[in-house]
Amino acid sequence: KAGVTQTPRYLIKTRGQQVTLSCSPISGHRSVSWYQQTPGQGLQFLFEYFSETQRNKGNFPGRFSGRQFSNSRSEMNVSTLELGDSALYLCASSLDSAEEDTQYFGPGTRLTVL
Amino acid sequence: AQSVTQLGSHVSVSEGALVLLRCNYSSSVPPYLFWYVQYPNQGLQLLLKYTSAATLVKGINGFEAEFKKSETSFHLTKPSAHMSDAAEYFCAVSDRVKLVFGAGTILRVKS
């Protein structure tokens, strides 16, 4: 099976702009989670989508949003970009976010905000 | 709340030597624990997971980890380090909603 794919792999934006990142989960996986990775804060959970609904959310401002489509593909959007949004954004998919399910990660999108 | 502490942000070993990366967890429910590895400019790759079956868990690339409830530990080991093992390793605990990660340990392998 193909793994989790994320596009684009690299992005450069300027402050105030908005950005959309895309994630295609492993075939058959219905849950998609997003994480932000920075040197200072490490890996932090953004949100999780299941069956086109946001099921869980981390402690991030409302500028961070996402959605999931009927084919389980997911996008996340960051509006009014700030310098501190520069990070590696990782998408992970699982069969279901129930107890024992394992999350499999994509290669990430490296976002640089200038 | 679930949390993970990884002891040592950097570990250096010689090629062929034992690798030991330490992880201690805190969990209010029986924990599901994971080790992931991240190579430069890549995502996270699952090494192994513990989900309340055998306490000694074997993973990929010769790695294994032992769950010790009394010590709340889940240390990662490999008998003989290889140059290709140089990477950053993350221990994580599931809180049934998301993964909570440790700060990571960078493993350096010296020739």
Short mmCIF file of N, CA, C and O in Angstrom, two decimals, chain B residues 51 88 92:
data_model
loop_
_atom_site.label_atom_id
_atom_site.label_comp_id
_atom_site.label_asym_id
_atom_site.label_seq_id
_atom_site.Cartn_x
_atom_site.Cartn_y
_atom_site.Cartn_z
N THR B 51 0.91 -2.36 23.25
CA THR B 51 -0.53 -2.17 23.47
C THR B 51 -1.06 -3.23 24.41
O THR B 51 -2.12 -3.81 24.18
N GLU B 88 16.82 10.91 14.82
CA GLU B 88 16.17 11.36 16.05
C GLU B 88 15.04 10.39 16.39
O GLU B 88 14.28 9.99 15.51
N ALA B 92 6.38 8.07 22.44
CA ALA B 92 5.06 8.70 22.49
C ALA B 92 4.09 7.81 23.24
O ALA B 92 4.22 6.58 23.24
#
